[in-house]
Amino acid sequence: MATVRKTITVTDQQDGWIKAQIVAGHYTNDSEYIRDLIRREQERSAELGAIRAALIEGESSGEPRPFDAEKFKQRMLIAHG
């Protein structure tokens, strides 16, 4: 995979945090830490997108029907023991 060099600016506090993560052995350098943050944000964004899509699907599925939690529990007990 090709890489692109970026220059970023962080506060002293943020720099201290990054250095502490490296000293603690969680990362080997600043770039690894930043890449991990980006990967985590990409995953979080994908999860939010899936939740939004599920909500839209639910809202589009029609009028709500009454839900009986006790009957549901009984069906699940019968089906799954």
PDB file of N, CA, C and O in Angstrom:
ATOM      1  N   MET A   1       0.845  -1.174   0.000  1.00  0.00           N
ATOM      2  CA  MET A   1       0.000   0.000   0.000  1.00  0.00           C
ATOM      3  C   MET A   1       0.890   1.238   0.000  1.00  0.00           C
ATOM      4  O   MET A   1       1.835   1.336   0.772  1.00  0.00           O
ATOM      5  N   ALA A   2       0.578   2.176  -0.849  1.00  0.00           N
ATOM      6  CA  ALA A   2       1.352   3.410  -0.925  1.00  0.00           C
ATOM      7  C   ALA A   2       1.095   4.259   0.312  1.00  0.00           C
ATOM      8  O   ALA A   2       0.027   4.187   0.928  1.00  0.00           O
ATOM      9  N   THR A   3       2.063   5.031   0.670  1.00  0.00           N
ATOM     10  CA  THR A   3       1.910   5.932   1.813  1.00  0.00           C
ATOM     11  C   THR A   3       2.098   7.368   1.360  1.00  0.00           C
ATOM     12  O   THR A   3       2.745   7.643   0.342  1.00  0.00           O
ATOM     13  N   VAL A   4       1.521   8.280   2.122  1.00  0.00           N
ATOM     14  CA  VAL A   4       1.622   9.703   1.851  1.00  0.00           C
ATOM     15  C   VAL A   4       2.108  10.374   3.130  1.00  0.00           C
ATOM     16  O   VAL A   4       1.589  10.109   4.210  1.00  0.00           O
ATOM     17  N   ARG A   5       3.092  11.210   3.012  1.00  0.00           N
ATOM     18  CA  ARG A   5       3.619  11.918   4.174  1.00  0.00           C
ATOM     19  C   ARG A   5       2.717  13.115   4.471  1.00  0.00           C
ATOM     20  O   ARG A   5       2.354  13.870   3.579  1.00  0.00           O
ATOM     21  N   LYS A   6       2.328  13.264   5.740  1.00  0.00           N
ATOM     22  CA  LYS A   6       1.486  14.367   6.197  1.00  0.00           C
ATOM     23  C   LYS A   6       2.202  15.078   7.326  1.00  0.00           C
ATOM     24  O   LYS A   6       2.907  14.456   8.117  1.00  0.00           O
ATOM     25  N   THR A   7       1.996  16.361   7.430  1.00  0.00           N
ATOM     26  CA  THR A   7       2.496  17.122   8.556  1.00  0.00           C
ATOM     27  C   THR A   7       1.292  17.567   9.362  1.00  0.00           C
ATOM     28  O   THR A   7       0.352  18.136   8.807  1.00  0.00           O
ATOM     29  N   ILE A   8       1.302  17.287  10.662  1.00  0.00           N
ATOM     30  CA  ILE A   8       0.185  17.697  11.511  1.00  0.00           C
ATOM     31  C   ILE A   8       0.722  18.534  12.669  1.00  0.00           C
ATOM     32  O   ILE A   8       1.907  18.471  13.007  1.00  0.00           O
ATOM     33  N   THR A   9      -0.163  19.302  13.258  1.00  0.00           N
ATOM     34  CA  THR A   9       0.193  20.119  14.413  1.00  0.00           C
ATOM     35  C   THR A   9      -0.682  19.681  15.574  1.00  0.00           C
ATOM     36  O   THR A   9      -1.908  19.546  15.418  1.00  0.00           O
ATOM     37  N   VAL A  10      -0.065  19.423  16.709  1.00  0.00           N
ATOM     38  CA  VAL A  10      -0.795  19.044  17.915  1.00  0.00           C
ATOM     39  C   VAL A  10      -0.362  19.959  19.061  1.00  0.00           C
ATOM     40  O   VAL A  10       0.701  20.580  19.006  1.00  0.00           O
ATOM     41  N   THR A  11      -1.183  20.026  20.088  1.00  0.00           N
ATOM     42  CA  THR A  11      -0.830  20.821  21.257  1.00  0.00           C
ATOM     43  C   THR A  11       0.240  20.093  22.069  1.00  0.00           C
ATOM     44  O   THR A  11       0.478  18.893  21.864  1.00  0.00           O
ATOM     45  N   ASP A  12       0.856  20.795  23.001  1.00  0.00           N
ATOM     46  CA  ASP A  12       1.835  20.160  23.889  1.00  0.00           C
ATOM     47  C   ASP A  12       1.192  19.015  24.666  1.00  0.00           C
ATOM     48  O   ASP A  12       1.799  17.963  24.855  1.00  0.00           O
ATOM     49  N   GLN A  13      -0.036  19.222  25.110  1.00  0.00           N
ATOM     50  CA  GLN A  13      -0.743  18.189  25.861  1.00  0.00           C
ATOM     51  C   GLN A  13      -0.978  16.949  24.990  1.00  0.00           C
ATOM     52  O   GLN A  13      -0.760  15.823  25.431  1.00  0.00           O
ATOM     53  N   GLN A  14      -1.405  17.156  23.760  1.00  0.00           N
ATOM     54  CA  GLN A  14      -1.626  16.032  22.848  1.00  0.00           C
ATOM     55  C   GLN A  14      -0.326  15.309  22.539  1.00  0.00           C
ATOM     56  O   GLN A  14      -0.282  14.079  22.505  1.00  0.00           O
ATOM     57  N   ASP A  15       0.752  16.063  22.355  1.00  0.00           N
ATOM     58  CA  ASP A  15       2.053  15.461  22.105  1.00  0.00           C
ATOM     59  C   ASP A  15       2.490  14.619  23.300  1.00  0.00           C
ATOM     60  O   ASP A  15       2.998  13.512  23.130  1.00  0.00           O
ATOM     61  N   GLY A  16       2.255  15.140  24.492  1.00  0.00           N
ATOM     62  CA  GLY A  16       2.583  14.382  25.699  1.00  0.00           C
ATOM     63  C   GLY A  16       1.798  13.084  25.782  1.00  0.00           C
ATOM     64  O   GLY A  16       2.338  12.034  26.166  1.00  0.00           O
ATOM     65  N   TRP A  17       0.538  13.141  25.394  1.00  0.00           N
ATOM     66  CA  TRP A  17      -0.310  11.948  25.412  1.00  0.00           C
ATOM     67  C   TRP A  17       0.222  10.901  24.427  1.00  0.00           C
ATOM     68  O   TRP A  17       0.330   9.721  24.757  1.00  0.00           O
ATOM     69  N   ILE A  18       0.538  11.348  23.227  1.00  0.00           N
ATOM     70  CA  ILE A  18       1.061  10.423  22.213  1.00  0.00           C
ATOM     71  C   ILE A  18       2.363   9.791  22.701  1.00  0.00           C
ATOM     72  O   ILE A  18       2.540   8.568  22.613  1.00  0.00           O
ATOM     73  N   LYS A  19       3.261  10.610  23.231  1.00  0.00           N
ATOM     74  CA  LYS A  19       4.529  10.084  23.733  1.00  0.00           C
ATOM     75  C   LYS A  19       4.307   9.090  24.866  1.00  0.00           C
ATOM     76  O   LYS A  19       4.997   8.071  24.951  1.00  0.00           O
ATOM     77  N   ALA A  20       3.331   9.354  25.731  1.00  0.00           N
ATOM     78  CA  ALA A  20       3.030   8.435  26.834  1.00  0.00           C
ATOM     79  C   ALA A  20       2.534   7.095  26.301  1.00  0.00           C
ATOM     80  O   ALA A  20       2.868   6.037  26.860  1.00  0.00           O
ATOM     81  N   GLN A  21       1.765   7.111  25.231  1.00  0.00           N
ATOM     82  CA  GLN A  21       1.274   5.867  24.637  1.00  0.00           C
ATOM     83  C   GLN A  21       2.431   5.059  24.063  1.00  0.00           C
ATOM     84  O   GLN A  21       2.447   3.830  24.151  1.00  0.00           O
ATOM     85  N   ILE A  22       3.398   5.748  23.498  1.00  0.00           N
ATOM     86  CA  ILE A  22       4.576   5.077  22.937  1.00  0.00           C
ATOM     87  C   ILE A  22       5.437   4.509  24.059  1.00  0.00           C
ATOM     88  O   ILE A  22       5.857   3.348  24.007  1.00  0.00           O
ATOM     89  N   VAL A  23       5.676   5.314  25.105  1.00  0.00           N
ATOM     90  CA  VAL A  23       6.485   4.854  26.240  1.00  0.00           C
ATOM     91  C   VAL A  23       5.829   3.645  26.909  1.00  0.00           C
ATOM     92  O   VAL A  23       6.511   2.712  27.330  1.00  0.00           O
ATOM     93  N   ALA A  24       4.497   3.643  26.960  1.00  0.00           N
ATOM     94  CA  ALA A  24       3.768   2.534  27.582  1.00  0.00           C
ATOM     95  C   ALA A  24       3.829   1.263  26.728  1.00  0.00           C
ATOM     96  O   ALA A  24       3.405   0.201  27.173  1.00  0.00           O
ATOM     97  N   GLY A  25       4.348   1.387  25.521  1.00  0.00           N
ATOM     98  CA  GLY A  25       4.491   0.212  24.665  1.00  0.00           C
ATOM     99  C   GLY A  25       3.288  -0.087  23.795  1.00  0.00           C
ATOM    100  O   GLY A  25       3.237  -1.123  23.140  1.00  0.00           O
ATOM    101  N   HIS A  26       2.306   0.824  23.762  1.00  0.00           N
ATOM    102  CA  HIS A  26       1.121   0.593  22.937  1.00  0.00           C
ATOM    103  C   HIS A  26       1.403   0.813  21.457  1.00  0.00           C
ATOM    104  O   HIS A  26       0.748   0.221  20.596  1.00  0.00           O
ATOM    105  N   TYR A  27       2.371   1.677  21.169  1.00  0.00           N
ATOM    106  CA  TYR A  27       2.727   2.011  19.791  1.00  0.00           C
ATOM    107  C   TYR A  27       4.235   2.173  19.725  1.00  0.00           C
ATOM    108  O   TYR A  27       4.892   2.452  20.721  1.00  0.00           O
ATOM    109  N   THR A  28       4.779   2.039  18.510  1.00  0.00           N
ATOM    110  CA  THR A  28       6.228   2.196  18.370  1.00  0.00           C
ATOM    111  C   THR A  28       6.630   3.605  17.954  1.00  0.00           C
ATOM    112  O   THR A  28       7.774   3.992  18.145  1.00  0.00           O
ATOM    113  N   ASN A  29       5.683   4.354  17.366  1.00  0.00           N
ATOM    114  CA  ASN A  29       5.995   5.732  16.967  1.00  0.00           C
ATOM    115  C   ASN A  29       4.707   6.533  16.780  1.00  0.00           C
ATOM    116  O   ASN A  29       3.608   5.981  16.827  1.00  0.00           O
ATOM    117  N   ASP A  30       4.872   7.827  16.550  1.00  0.00           N
ATOM    118  CA  ASP A  30       3.729   8.726  16.401  1.00  0.00           C
ATOM    119  C   ASP A  30       2.824   8.310  15.239  1.00  0.00           C
ATOM    120  O   ASP A  30       1.591   8.319  15.352  1.00  0.00           O
ATOM    121  N   SER A  31       3.434   7.936  14.123  1.00  0.00           N
ATOM    122  CA  SER A  31       2.645   7.583  12.934  1.00  0.00           C
ATOM    123  C   SER A  31       1.753   6.377  13.190  1.00  0.00           C
ATOM    124  O   SER A  31       0.595   6.350  12.759  1.00  0.00           O
ATOM    125  N   GLU A  32       2.286   5.397  13.890  1.00  0.00           N
ATOM    126  CA  GLU A  32       1.491   4.209  14.191  1.00  0.00           C
ATOM    127  C   GLU A  32       0.277   4.581  15.041  1.00  0.00           C
ATOM    128  O   GLU A  32      -0.833   4.091  14.818  1.00  0.00           O
ATOM    129  N   TYR A  33       0.482   5.469  15.993  1.00  0.00           N
ATOM    130  CA  TYR A  33      -0.617   5.914  16.854  1.00  0.00           C
ATOM    131  C   TYR A  33      -1.685   6.649  16.034  1.00  0.00           C
ATOM    132  O   TYR A  33      -2.883   6.357  16.158  1.00  0.00           O
ATOM    133  N   ILE A  34      -1.274   7.566  15.196  1.00  0.00           N
ATOM    134  CA  ILE A  34      -2.223   8.333  14.387  1.00  0.00           C
ATOM    135  C   ILE A  34      -2.976   7.414  13.422  1.00  0.00           C
ATOM    136  O   ILE A  34      -4.196   7.534  13.250  1.00  0.00           O
ATOM    137  N   ARG A  35      -2.276   6.470  12.807  1.00  0.00           N
ATOM    138  CA  ARG A  35      -2.950   5.521  11.898  1.00  0.00           C
ATOM    139  C   ARG A  35      -3.992   4.697  12.643  1.00  0.00           C
ATOM    140  O   ARG A  35      -5.080   4.429  12.123  1.00  0.00           O
ATOM    141  N   ASP A  36      -3.668   4.307  13.885  1.00  0.00           N
ATOM    142  CA  ASP A  36      -4.627   3.542  14.683  1.00  0.00           C
ATOM    143  C   ASP A  36      -5.864   4.385  14.979  1.00  0.00           C
ATOM    144  O   ASP A  36      -6.994   3.886  14.907  1.00  0.00           O
ATOM    145  N   LEU A  37      -5.664   5.659  15.311  1.00  0.00           N
ATOM    146  CA  LEU A  37      -6.815   6.544  15.546  1.00  0.00           C
ATOM    147  C   LEU A  37      -7.695   6.641  14.301  1.00  0.00           C
ATOM    148  O   LEU A  37      -8.931   6.606  14.396  1.00  0.00           O
ATOM    149  N   ILE A  38      -7.068   6.752  13.154  1.00  0.00           N
ATOM    150  CA  ILE A  38      -7.829   6.850  11.905  1.00  0.00           C
ATOM    151  C   ILE A  38      -8.600   5.558  11.647  1.00  0.00           C
ATOM    152  O   ILE A  38      -9.787   5.587  11.288  1.00  0.00           O
ATOM    153  N   ARG A  39      -7.949   4.400  11.841  1.00  0.00           N
ATOM    154  CA  ARG A  39      -8.644   3.114  11.645  1.00  0.00           C
ATOM    155  C   ARG A  39      -9.844   3.001  12.580  1.00  0.00           C
ATOM    156  O   ARG A  39     -10.927   2.564  12.164  1.00  0.00           O
ATOM    157  N   ARG A  40      -9.654   3.386  13.838  1.00  0.00           N
ATOM    158  CA  ARG A  40     -10.763   3.309  14.794  1.00  0.00           C
ATOM    159  C   ARG A  40     -11.916   4.217  14.384  1.00  0.00           C
ATOM    160  O   ARG A  40     -13.084   3.832  14.498  1.00  0.00           O
ATOM    161  N   GLU A  41     -11.604   5.404  13.902  1.00  0.00           N
ATOM    162  CA  GLU A  41     -12.653   6.326  13.459  1.00  0.00           C
ATOM    163  C   GLU A  41     -13.360   5.779  12.225  1.00  0.00           C
ATOM    164  O   GLU A  41     -14.582   5.906  12.084  1.00  0.00           O
ATOM    165  N   GLN A  42     -12.619   5.133  11.325  1.00  0.00           N
ATOM    166  CA  GLN A  42     -13.241   4.526  10.150  1.00  0.00           C
ATOM    167  C   GLN A  42     -14.207   3.422  10.572  1.00  0.00           C
ATOM    168  O   GLN A  42     -15.320   3.312  10.032  1.00  0.00           O
ATOM    169  N   GLU A  43     -13.799   2.594  11.528  1.00  0.00           N
ATOM    170  CA  GLU A  43     -14.674   1.525  12.026  1.00  0.00           C
ATOM    171  C   GLU A  43     -15.912   2.101  12.696  1.00  0.00           C
ATOM    172  O   GLU A  43     -17.025   1.636  12.463  1.00  0.00           O
ATOM    173  N   ARG A  44     -15.722   3.125  13.530  1.00  0.00           N
ATOM    174  CA  ARG A  44     -16.841   3.751  14.227  1.00  0.00           C
ATOM    175  C   ARG A  44     -17.816   4.368  13.226  1.00  0.00           C
ATOM    176  O   ARG A  44     -19.038   4.227  13.345  1.00  0.00           O
ATOM    177  N   SER A  45     -17.280   5.003  12.205  1.00  0.00           N
ATOM    178  CA  SER A  45     -18.114   5.612  11.183  1.00  0.00           C
ATOM    179  C   SER A  45     -18.926   4.556  10.434  1.00  0.00           C
ATOM    180  O   SER A  45     -20.111   4.751  10.145  1.00  0.00           O
ATOM    181  N   ALA A  46     -18.292   3.422  10.122  1.00  0.00           N
ATOM    182  CA  ALA A  46     -19.006   2.332   9.442  1.00  0.00           C
ATOM    183  C   ALA A  46     -20.110   1.774  10.330  1.00  0.00           C
ATOM    184  O   ALA A  46     -21.216   1.482   9.856  1.00  0.00           O
ATOM    185  N   GLU A  47     -19.828   1.627  11.634  1.00  0.00           N
ATOM    186  CA  GLU A  47     -20.843   1.125  12.558  1.00  0.00           C
ATOM    187  C   GLU A  47     -22.019   2.085  12.650  1.00  0.00           C
ATOM    188  O   GLU A  47     -23.185   1.660  12.643  1.00  0.00           O
ATOM    189  N   LEU A  48     -21.734   3.384  12.725  1.00  0.00           N
ATOM    190  CA  LEU A  48     -22.813   4.371  12.769  1.00  0.00           C
ATOM    191  C   LEU A  48     -23.635   4.341  11.485  1.00  0.00           C
ATOM    192  O   LEU A  48     -24.859   4.466  11.517  1.00  0.00           O
ATOM    193  N   GLY A  49     -22.959   4.161  10.361  1.00  0.00           N
ATOM    194  CA  GLY A  49     -23.682   4.061   9.091  1.00  0.00           C
ATOM    195  C   GLY A  49     -24.622   2.871   9.072  1.00  0.00           C
ATOM    196  O   GLY A  49     -25.757   2.968   8.582  1.00  0.00           O
ATOM    197  N   ALA A  50     -24.167   1.739   9.615  1.00  0.00           N
ATOM    198  CA  ALA A  50     -25.021   0.543   9.672  1.00  0.00           C
ATOM    199  C   ALA A  50     -26.212   0.776  10.597  1.00  0.00           C
ATOM    200  O   ALA A  50     -27.339   0.354  10.287  1.00  0.00           O
ATOM    201  N   ILE A  51     -25.986   1.443  11.707  1.00  0.00           N
ATOM    202  CA  ILE A  51     -27.089   1.745  12.639  1.00  0.00           C
ATOM    203  C   ILE A  51     -28.088   2.683  11.981  1.00  0.00           C
ATOM    204  O   ILE A  51     -29.304   2.461  12.062  1.00  0.00           O
ATOM    205  N   ARG A  52     -27.584   3.705  11.307  1.00  0.00           N
ATOM    206  CA  ARG A  52     -28.489   4.640  10.620  1.00  0.00           C
ATOM    207  C   ARG A  52     -29.320   3.911   9.563  1.00  0.00           C
ATOM    208  O   ARG A  52     -30.521   4.133   9.435  1.00  0.00           O
ATOM    209  N   ALA A  53     -28.671   3.028   8.805  1.00  0.00           N
ATOM    210  CA  ALA A  53     -29.391   2.280   7.770  1.00  0.00           C
ATOM    211  C   ALA A  53     -30.465   1.392   8.390  1.00  0.00           C
ATOM    212  O   ALA A  53     -31.582   1.302   7.867  1.00  0.00           O
ATOM    213  N   ALA A  54     -30.152   0.759   9.530  1.00  0.00           N
ATOM    214  CA  ALA A  54     -31.129  -0.089  10.207  1.00  0.00           C
ATOM    215  C   ALA A  54     -32.299   0.739  10.727  1.00  0.00           C
ATOM    216  O   ALA A  54     -33.461   0.308  10.653  1.00  0.00           O
ATOM    217  N   LEU A  55     -32.009   1.928  11.246  1.00  0.00           N
ATOM    218  CA  LEU A  55     -33.085   2.797  11.726  1.00  0.00           C
ATOM    219  C   LEU A  55     -33.991   3.231  10.580  1.00  0.00           C
ATOM    220  O   LEU A  55     -35.225   3.227  10.707  1.00  0.00           O
ATOM    221  N   ILE A  56     -33.395   3.597   9.460  1.00  0.00           N
ATOM    222  CA  ILE A  56     -34.188   4.002   8.295  1.00  0.00           C
ATOM    223  C   ILE A  56     -35.035   2.826   7.808  1.00  0.00           C
ATOM    224  O   ILE A  56     -36.222   2.987   7.497  1.00  0.00           O
ATOM    225  N   GLU A  57     -34.449   1.630   7.777  1.00  0.00           N
ATOM    226  CA  GLU A  57     -35.204   0.442   7.362  1.00  0.00           C
ATOM    227  C   GLU A  57     -36.376   0.200   8.309  1.00  0.00           C
ATOM    228  O   GLU A  57     -37.492  -0.093   7.869  1.00  0.00           O
ATOM    229  N   GLY A  58     -36.131   0.341   9.593  1.00  0.00           N
ATOM    230  CA  GLY A  58     -37.204   0.143  10.569  1.00  0.00           C
ATOM    231  C   GLY A  58     -38.315   1.161  10.417  1.00  0.00           C
ATOM    232  O   GLY A  58     -39.500   0.827  10.468  1.00  0.00           O
ATOM    233  N   GLU A  59     -37.929   2.418  10.229  1.00  0.00           N
ATOM    234  CA  GLU A  59     -38.940   3.465  10.059  1.00  0.00           C
ATOM    235  C   GLU A  59     -39.736   3.275   8.779  1.00  0.00           C
ATOM    236  O   GLU A  59     -40.905   3.643   8.706  1.00  0.00           O
ATOM    237  N   SER A  60     -39.119   2.686   7.784  1.00  0.00           N
ATOM    238  CA  SER A  60     -39.781   2.484   6.490  1.00  0.00           C
ATOM    239  C   SER A  60     -40.590   1.191   6.433  1.00  0.00           C
ATOM    240  O   SER A  60     -41.261   0.938   5.441  1.00  0.00           O
ATOM    241  N   SER A  61     -40.529   0.389   7.479  1.00  0.00           N
ATOM    242  CA  SER A  61     -41.151  -0.937   7.431  1.00  0.00           C
ATOM    243  C   SER A  61     -42.652  -0.930   7.688  1.00  0.00           C
ATOM    244  O   SER A  61     -43.285  -1.970   7.615  1.00  0.00           O
ATOM    245  N   GLY A  62     -43.202   0.222   7.988  1.00  0.00           N
ATOM    246  CA  GLY A  62     -44.646   0.285   8.195  1.00  0.00           C
ATOM    247  C   GLY A  62     -45.005   0.708   9.608  1.00  0.00           C
ATOM    248  O   GLY A  62     -44.152   1.076  10.408  1.00  0.00           O
ATOM    249  N   GLU A  63     -46.285   0.621   9.871  1.00  0.00           N
ATOM    250  CA  GLU A  63     -46.796   1.027  11.179  1.00  0.00           C
ATOM    251  C   GLU A  63     -46.321   0.069  12.262  1.00  0.00           C
ATOM    252  O   GLU A  63     -46.230  -1.141  12.035  1.00  0.00           O
ATOM    253  N   PRO A  64     -46.066   0.595  13.444  1.00  0.00           N
ATOM    254  CA  PRO A  64     -45.635  -0.277  14.548  1.00  0.00           C
ATOM    255  C   PRO A  64     -46.771  -1.191  15.004  1.00  0.00           C
ATOM    256  O   PRO A  64     -47.948  -0.852  14.876  1.00  0.00           O
ATOM    257  N   ARG A  65     -46.376  -2.365  15.516  1.00  0.00           N
ATOM    258  CA  ARG A  65     -47.344  -3.309  16.063  1.00  0.00           C
ATOM    259  C   ARG A  65     -47.078  -3.465  17.550  1.00  0.00           C
ATOM    260  O   ARG A  65     -45.936  -3.303  17.993  1.00  0.00           O
ATOM    261  N   PRO A  66     -48.097  -3.796  18.322  1.00  0.00           N
ATOM    262  CA  PRO A  66     -47.882  -3.992  19.763  1.00  0.00           C
ATOM    263  C   PRO A  66     -46.872  -5.112  20.008  1.00  0.00           C
ATOM    264  O   PRO A  66     -46.793  -6.081  19.249  1.00  0.00           O
ATOM    265  N   PHE A  67     -46.090  -4.971  21.068  1.00  0.00           N
ATOM    266  CA  PHE A  67     -45.079  -5.961  21.417  1.00  0.00           C
ATOM    267  C   PHE A  67     -45.334  -6.441  22.833  1.00  0.00           C
ATOM    268  O   PHE A  67     -45.416  -5.654  23.769  1.00  0.00           O
ATOM    269  N   ASP A  68     -45.448  -7.747  22.985  1.00  0.00           N
ATOM    270  CA  ASP A  68     -45.663  -8.347  24.306  1.00  0.00           C
ATOM    271  C   ASP A  68     -44.362  -9.034  24.722  1.00  0.00           C
ATOM    272  O   ASP A  68     -44.010 -10.101  24.206  1.00  0.00           O
ATOM    273  N   ALA A  69     -43.650  -8.416  25.634  1.00  0.00           N
ATOM    274  CA  ALA A  69     -42.342  -8.917  26.049  1.00  0.00           C
ATOM    275  C   ALA A  69     -42.441 -10.308  26.664  1.00  0.00           C
ATOM    276  O   ALA A  69     -41.574 -11.161  26.434  1.00  0.00           O
ATOM    277  N   GLU A  70     -43.472 -10.578  27.447  1.00  0.00           N
ATOM    278  CA  GLU A  70     -43.619 -11.887  28.081  1.00  0.00           C
ATOM    279  C   GLU A  70     -43.836 -12.992  27.054  1.00  0.00           C
ATOM    280  O   GLU A  70     -43.246 -14.061  27.149  1.00  0.00           O
ATOM    281  N   LYS A  71     -44.673 -12.744  26.073  1.00  0.00           N
ATOM    282  CA  LYS A  71     -44.891 -13.730  25.014  1.00  0.00           C
ATOM    283  C   LYS A  71     -43.601 -13.971  24.233  1.00  0.00           C
ATOM    284  O   LYS A  71     -43.285 -15.099  23.862  1.00  0.00           O
ATOM    285  N   PHE A  72     -42.854 -12.904  23.989  1.00  0.00           N
ATOM    286  CA  PHE A  72     -41.579 -13.032  23.287  1.00  0.00           C
ATOM    287  C   PHE A  72     -40.622 -13.914  24.089  1.00  0.00           C
ATOM    288  O   PHE A  72     -39.987 -14.813  23.541  1.00  0.00           O
ATOM    289  N   LYS A  73     -40.522 -13.674  25.384  1.00  0.00           N
ATOM    290  CA  LYS A  73     -39.641 -14.472  26.240  1.00  0.00           C
ATOM    291  C   LYS A  73     -40.048 -15.939  26.220  1.00  0.00           C
ATOM    292  O   LYS A  73     -39.198 -16.835  26.158  1.00  0.00           O
ATOM    293  N   GLN A  74     -41.357 -16.194  26.259  1.00  0.00           N
ATOM    294  CA  GLN A  74     -41.840 -17.572  26.223  1.00  0.00           C
ATOM    295  C   GLN A  74     -41.473 -18.250  24.909  1.00  0.00           C
ATOM    296  O   GLN A  74     -41.017 -19.398  24.891  1.00  0.00           O
ATOM    297  N   ARG A  75     -41.646 -17.537  23.786  1.00  0.00           N
ATOM    298  CA  ARG A  75     -41.276 -18.102  22.491  1.00  0.00           C
ATOM    299  C   ARG A  75     -39.787 -18.411  22.425  1.00  0.00           C
ATOM    300  O   ARG A  75     -39.379 -19.454  21.901  1.00  0.00           O
ATOM    301  N   MET A  76     -38.973 -17.547  22.982  1.00  0.00           N
ATOM    302  CA  MET A  76     -37.533 -17.754  22.966  1.00  0.00           C
ATOM    303  C   MET A  76     -37.143 -18.933  23.855  1.00  0.00           C
ATOM    304  O   MET A  76     -36.254 -19.725  23.506  1.00  0.00           O
ATOM    305  N   LEU A  77     -37.792 -19.084  25.000  1.00  0.00           N
ATOM    306  CA  LEU A  77     -37.527 -20.220  25.877  1.00  0.00           C
ATOM    307  C   LEU A  77     -37.873 -21.541  25.199  1.00  0.00           C
ATOM    308  O   LEU A  77     -37.129 -22.519  25.278  1.00  0.00           O
ATOM    309  N   ILE A  78     -39.014 -21.543  24.511  1.00  0.00           N
ATOM    310  CA  ILE A  78     -39.436 -22.755  23.801  1.00  0.00           C
ATOM    311  C   ILE A  78     -38.465 -23.065  22.661  1.00  0.00           C
ATOM    312  O   ILE A  78     -38.035 -24.205  22.492  1.00  0.00           O
ATOM    313  N   ALA A  79     -38.087 -22.047  21.916  1.00  0.00           N
ATOM    314  CA  ALA A  79     -37.234 -22.243  20.755  1.00  0.00           C
ATOM    315  C   ALA A  79     -35.782 -22.549  21.114  1.00  0.00           C
ATOM    316  O   ALA A  79     -35.119 -23.328  20.436  1.00  0.00           O
ATOM    317  N   HIS A  80     -35.299 -21.949  22.204  1.00  0.00           N
ATOM    318  CA  HIS A  80     -33.867 -22.050  22.527  1.00  0.00           C
ATOM    319  C   HIS A  80     -33.568 -22.663  23.895  1.00  0.00           C
ATOM    320  O   HIS A  80     -32.410 -22.726  24.294  1.00  0.00           O
ATOM    321  N   GLY A  81     -34.610 -23.074  24.580  1.00  0.00           N
ATOM    322  CA  GLY A  81     -34.423 -23.741  25.869  1.00  0.00           C
ATOM    323  C   GLY A  81     -34.077 -22.842  26.935  1.00  0.00           C
ATOM    324  O   GLY A  81     -33.475 -22.311  27.583  1.00  0.00           O
TER     325      GLY A  81
END
